[in-house]
Coordinates of C-alpha atoms and ligand atoms in Angstrom, one line a residue:
X1 CA -6.4 -42.0 -8.6
X2 CA -3.9 -40.8 -6.0
X3 CA -4.8 -37.6 -4.1
X4 CA -2.6 -34.7 -5.1
X5 CA -0.7 -33.4 -2.0
X6 CA 0.6 -29.8 -2.1
X7 CA 4.2 -29.4 -0.9
X8 CA 5.2 -26.6 1.5
X9 CA 8.8 -25.8 2.2
X10 CA 9.8 -24.2 5.5
X11 CA 13.0 -22.2 5.6
X12 CA 14.6 -22.0 9.0
X13 CA 17.6 -20.0 10.2
X14 CA 18.7 -17.1 12.4
X15 CA 18.3 -13.5 11.4
X16 CA 20.6 -12.7 8.6
X17 CA 21.3 -16.3 7.6
X18 CA 20.1 -15.6 4.1
X19 CA 16.5 -16.9 4.2
X20 CA 15.0 -13.9 2.3
X21 CA 17.8 -13.9 -0.3
X22 CA 17.5 -17.6 -0.9
X23 CA 13.7 -17.6 -0.8
X24 CA 13.4 -15.1 -3.6
X25 CA 15.6 -17.2 -5.9
X26 CA 14.3 -20.6 -4.9
X27 CA 10.6 -19.6 -5.1
X28 CA 11.2 -18.1 -8.6
X29 CA 13.1 -21.2 -9.7
X30 CA 10.4 -23.6 -8.5
X31 CA 7.4 -21.4 -9.4
X32 CA 6.2 -21.2 -5.8
X33 CA 4.7 -18.2 -3.9
X34 CA 7.3 -16.8 -1.4
X35 CA 5.5 -16.2 1.9
X36 CA 7.7 -14.0 4.2
X37 CA 6.1 -13.2 7.5
X38 CA 8.6 -10.3 8.0
X39 CA 7.7 -8.8 4.6
X40 CA 4.0 -9.0 5.3
X41 CA 4.5 -7.2 8.6
X42 CA 6.7 -4.6 7.0
X43 CA 4.1 -4.0 4.2
X44 CA 1.4 -3.5 6.9
X45 CA 3.7 -1.2 8.8
X46 CA 4.3 0.9 5.7
X47 CA 0.6 1.1 4.9
X48 CA -0.2 1.9 8.6
X49 CA -2.9 -0.9 8.8
X50 CA -4.2 -2.1 12.2
X51 CA -2.0 -5.2 11.8
X52 CA 1.0 -3.0 11.2
X53 CA 0.2 -0.9 14.3
X54 CA -0.1 -4.1 16.4
X55 CA 3.2 -5.5 15.1
X56 CA 5.2 -2.2 15.2
X57 CA 6.2 -2.2 18.9
X58 CA 7.4 -5.8 18.8
X59 CA 9.4 -5.4 15.6
X60 CA 11.1 -2.3 16.8
X61 CA 12.3 -4.1 19.9
X62 CA 13.5 -7.1 17.9
X63 CA 10.9 -9.3 19.6
X64 CA 8.5 -11.7 18.0
X65 CA 5.0 -10.5 17.2
X66 CA 2.6 -12.6 19.5
X67 CA 1.6 -16.0 18.1
X68 CA -2.1 -15.3 17.9
X69 CA -1.6 -12.3 15.5
X70 CA 1.1 -14.0 13.4
X71 CA -0.8 -17.3 13.0
X72 CA -4.0 -15.4 11.9
X73 CA -2.0 -13.4 9.4
X74 CA -0.3 -16.5 7.8
X75 CA -3.5 -18.5 7.8
X76 CA -5.2 -15.7 5.8
X77 CA -2.3 -15.7 3.3
X78 CA -2.1 -19.5 2.9
X79 CA -5.8 -19.8 2.2
X80 CA -5.5 -17.6 -0.9
X81 CA -5.7 -19.6 -4.1
X82 CA -2.1 -19.0 -5.2
X83 CA -0.9 -21.2 -2.2
X84 CA -3.2 -24.2 -3.0
X85 CA -0.4 -26.0 -4.9
X86 CA 2.3 -25.3 -2.2
X87 CA 4.4 -22.4 -1.0
X88 CA 7.9 -21.5 0.3
X89 CA 7.6 -20.2 3.9
X90 CA 10.3 -17.8 5.1
X91 CA 10.2 -16.7 8.7
X92 CA 7.2 -18.8 9.7
X93 CA 6.9 -20.8 11.9
X94 CA 9.2 -19.3 14.5
X95 CA 7.8 -20.8 17.8
X96 CA 6.5 -24.3 18.7
X97 CA 2.8 -23.1 18.8
X98 CA 3.3 -21.6 15.3
X99 CA 4.7 -25.0 14.1
X100 CA 1.6 -26.8 15.5
X101 CA -0.7 -24.2 13.9
X102 CA 1.0 -24.7 10.5
X103 CA 0.4 -28.4 10.7
X104 CA -3.3 -27.8 11.3
X105 CA -3.5 -25.4 8.4
X106 CA -1.8 -27.8 6.1
X107 CA -4.1 -30.6 7.2
X108 CA -7.1 -28.4 6.2
X109 CA -5.4 -27.5 2.9
X110 CA -4.5 -31.1 2.1
X111 CA -0.9 -30.2 2.1
X112 CA 2.3 -31.4 3.9
X113 CA 5.7 -30.0 4.8
X114 CA 8.1 -31.5 2.2
X115 CA 11.4 -30.4 3.8
X116 CA 12.7 -27.9 6.3
X117 CA 16.1 -26.5 5.1
X118 CA 17.9 -25.0 8.1
X119 CA 20.4 -22.3 6.9
X120 CA 23.2 -22.4 9.5
X121 CA 25.5 -19.4 9.9
X122 CA 27.8 -18.4 12.9
X123 CA 26.7 -15.5 15.0
X124 CA 29.5 -13.2 14.2
X125 CA 28.8 -13.5 10.5
X126 CA 25.1 -12.7 11.1
X127 CA 26.0 -9.3 12.6
X128 CA 28.2 -8.4 9.7
X129 CA 25.5 -9.4 7.2
X130 CA 22.7 -7.4 8.9
X131 CA 24.8 -4.3 9.4
X132 CA 25.6 -4.1 5.6
X133 CA 22.1 -5.1 4.4
X134 CA 20.1 -2.8 2.0
X135 CA 16.5 -3.7 1.2
X136 CA 14.3 -2.5 -1.7
X137 CA 11.4 -0.3 -0.7
X138 CA 9.0 -1.7 -3.3
X139 CA 9.3 -5.4 -3.1
X140 CA 11.9 -6.3 -0.4
X141 CA 14.7 -7.4 -2.7
X142 CA 17.8 -7.8 -0.6
X143 CA 21.4 -6.6 -1.1
X144 CA 24.6 -6.3 0.9
X145 CA 27.1 -3.5 0.4
X146 CA 30.0 -5.9 0.4
X147 CA 28.7 -9.4 -0.4
X148 CA 25.9 -8.7 -2.9
X149 CA 26.0 -5.0 -4.0
X150 CA 23.4 -3.5 -6.3
X151 CA 24.7 -2.4 -9.8
X152 CA 24.0 1.2 -8.8
X153 CA 24.4 2.3 -5.2
X154 CA 21.0 2.9 -3.5
X155 CA 18.9 1.6 -6.4
X156 CA 17.2 -1.9 -6.7
X157 CA 18.5 -3.9 -9.8
X158 CA 15.1 -5.5 -10.2
X159 CA 12.6 -2.7 -10.0
X160 CA 14.6 0.5 -9.7
X161 CA 13.1 1.5 -6.3
X162 CA 15.1 3.1 -3.5
X163 CA 17.1 0.9 -1.1
X164 CA 16.9 1.5 2.6
X165 CA 18.4 0.1 5.8
X166 CA 15.9 -1.7 8.0
X167 CA 15.1 -0.1 11.4
X168 CA 15.6 -3.4 13.2
X169 CA 19.1 -3.8 11.7
X170 CA 20.5 -1.4 14.3
X171 CA 23.2 -3.1 16.4
X172 CA 21.2 -3.2 19.6
X173 CA 18.1 -4.5 18.0
X174 CA 20.1 -7.1 16.0
X175 CA 21.6 -8.4 19.3
X176 CA 18.1 -8.8 20.7
X177 CA 16.8 -10.6 17.6
X178 CA 19.6 -13.1 17.8
X179 CA 18.8 -13.7 21.5
X180 CA 15.1 -14.1 20.7
X181 CA 16.0 -16.5 17.9
X182 CA 18.0 -18.8 20.3
X183 CA 15.4 -18.7 23.0
X184 CA 12.2 -19.1 20.9
X185 CA 13.0 -20.4 17.4
X186 CA 16.0 -22.6 17.8
X187 CA 13.9 -25.4 19.5
X188 CA 12.3 -25.9 16.1
X189 CA 15.6 -27.3 14.8
X190 CA 15.2 -30.4 17.0
X191 CA 11.5 -30.5 16.4
X192 CA 11.8 -30.8 12.7
X193 CA 14.9 -33.1 13.0
X194 CA 12.9 -35.5 15.0
X195 CA 10.1 -35.4 12.4
X196 CA 12.7 -36.4 9.7
X197 CA 12.2 -33.1 7.8
X198 CA 15.3 -31.1 8.6
X199 CA 18.2 -30.7 6.2
X200 CA 21.1 -28.5 7.4
X201 CA 22.6 -26.2 4.8
X202 CA 25.9 -24.4 5.2
X203 CA 24.9 -20.7 4.9
X204 CA 28.4 -19.4 5.2
X205 CA 29.1 -20.3 1.5
X206 CA 28.6 -17.9 -1.4
X207 CA 25.0 -17.1 -2.3
X208 CA 25.0 -19.3 -5.5
X209 CA 26.4 -22.3 -3.7
X210 CA 23.8 -22.0 -0.9
X211 CA 21.1 -21.9 -3.6
X212 CA 22.5 -25.0 -5.3
X213 CA 22.5 -26.9 -2.0
X214 CA 19.0 -25.8 -1.2
X215 CA 17.6 -26.8 -4.6
X216 CA 19.3 -30.2 -4.3
X217 CA 17.8 -30.8 -0.8
X218 CA 14.4 -29.9 -2.1
X219 CA 14.5 -32.0 -5.3
X220 CA 15.8 -35.0 -3.3
X221 CA 12.4 -35.0 -1.5
X222 CA 10.1 -34.3 -4.4
Ligands
LIG1 P1 12.1 -11.1 9.3 O1 12.0 -10.1 8.3 O2 11.7 -12.5 9.1 O3 13.6 -11.1 9.8 P2 14.7 -12.2 10.2 O4 14.2 -13.6 10.4 O5 15.3 -11.6 11.4 O6 15.5 -12.5 9.0 P3 16.2 -11.4 8.2 O7 15.2 -10.9 7.2 O8 16.8 -10.4 9.1 O9 17.4 -12.2 7.6 P4 17.4 -13.3 6.4 O10 17.7 -14.6 7.0 O11 16.2 -13.2 5.5 O12 18.7 -12.8 5.6 P5 18.8 -12.0 4.3 O13 18.5 -12.9 3.1 O14 18.1 -10.7 4.3 O15 11.4 -10.7 10.7 C1 11.5 -9.3 11.1 C2 10.6 -9.2 12.4 O16 9.2 -9.5 12.1 C3 10.9 -10.1 13.5 O17 12.0 -9.6 14.3 C4 9.6 -10.2 14.3 O18 9.4 -9.0 15.0 C5 8.6 -10.2 13.1 N1 8.3 -11.5 12.7 C6 8.5 -12.1 11.5 N2 8.1 -13.4 11.4 C7 7.5 -13.6 12.6 C8 7.0 -14.8 13.2 N3 6.8 -15.9 12.5 N4 6.5 -14.7 14.5 C9 6.6 -13.6 15.2 N5 7.2 -12.4 14.7 C10 7.6 -12.5 13.4 O19 20.4 -11.8 4.3 C11 21.0 -10.9 5.2 C12 22.2 -10.1 4.5 O20 23.2 -11.1 4.2 C13 21.8 -9.4 3.2 O21 22.4 -8.2 3.1 C14 22.3 -10.4 2.1 O22 22.6 -9.8 0.9 C15 23.5 -11.1 2.8 N6 23.7 -12.5 2.4 C16 22.7 -13.4 2.3 N7 23.3 -14.6 2.0 C17 24.6 -14.4 1.9 C18 25.7 -15.3 1.6 N8 25.6 -16.5 1.4 N9 27.0 -14.7 1.7 C19 27.2 -13.4 1.9 N10 26.1 -12.5 2.2 C20 24.9 -13.0 2.2

């Protein structure tokens, strides 16, 4: 009998490209856990855990949390039973050492990267998206005051919790996050292209169209 291989999907893209928005929809559609490194850090920050305290200073500056801390956190999450059949990764890996560490983890888990959709969006659009973003306090559901407004202002459609604007969506911090993305994460585009895993998705389209393109790219590889 063939050995079952678990498929992991890695969403790549700049801050504000729509990774979180799409990951929530795609993970639900495919029945996969949605693993967002940013959400895990924010949850730890909110609960004032030691991990949250370590990450705080980097997140506030719009810098990456050091690889060692981030890799250990994702490793712990991927080893939980719900990820044994695969997962959708949003925001990890973000540096070449994180990409290498993911390969090692998946080798241990008997998994593989199925596809790396790269959600591509022009820089000017990213700034507009992040400055109008509202996030749900309870579970991180994402809205935009112009492009994807909630039914009732300030309230999450899904769980009724309060919507807030992220600290790191301030103009100055956004500019640094974009700089950091080009310096440290963009090299992964070529890395995964050379591995034959990258599929570029036009993230400037309406949300529903981006979802359709993503699902098509994923299903073409399954
Ligand atoms: P993280 O939370 O991962 O932030 P990010 O990568 O900067 O991504 P965002 O969440 O800002 O954007 P997104 O692409 O998810 O866009 P969204 O769907 O919300 O990381 C935060 C911080 O944590 C990092 O700065 C770092 O410090 C740390 N961190 C996380 N991972 C790390 C790692 N691996 N290593 C080290 N440090 C790490 O959409 C944005 C807005 O646009 C929303 O308002 C949405 O409604 C709207 N929108 C989405 N799609 C569309 C569309 N098609 N049309 C119109 N509007 C749209």
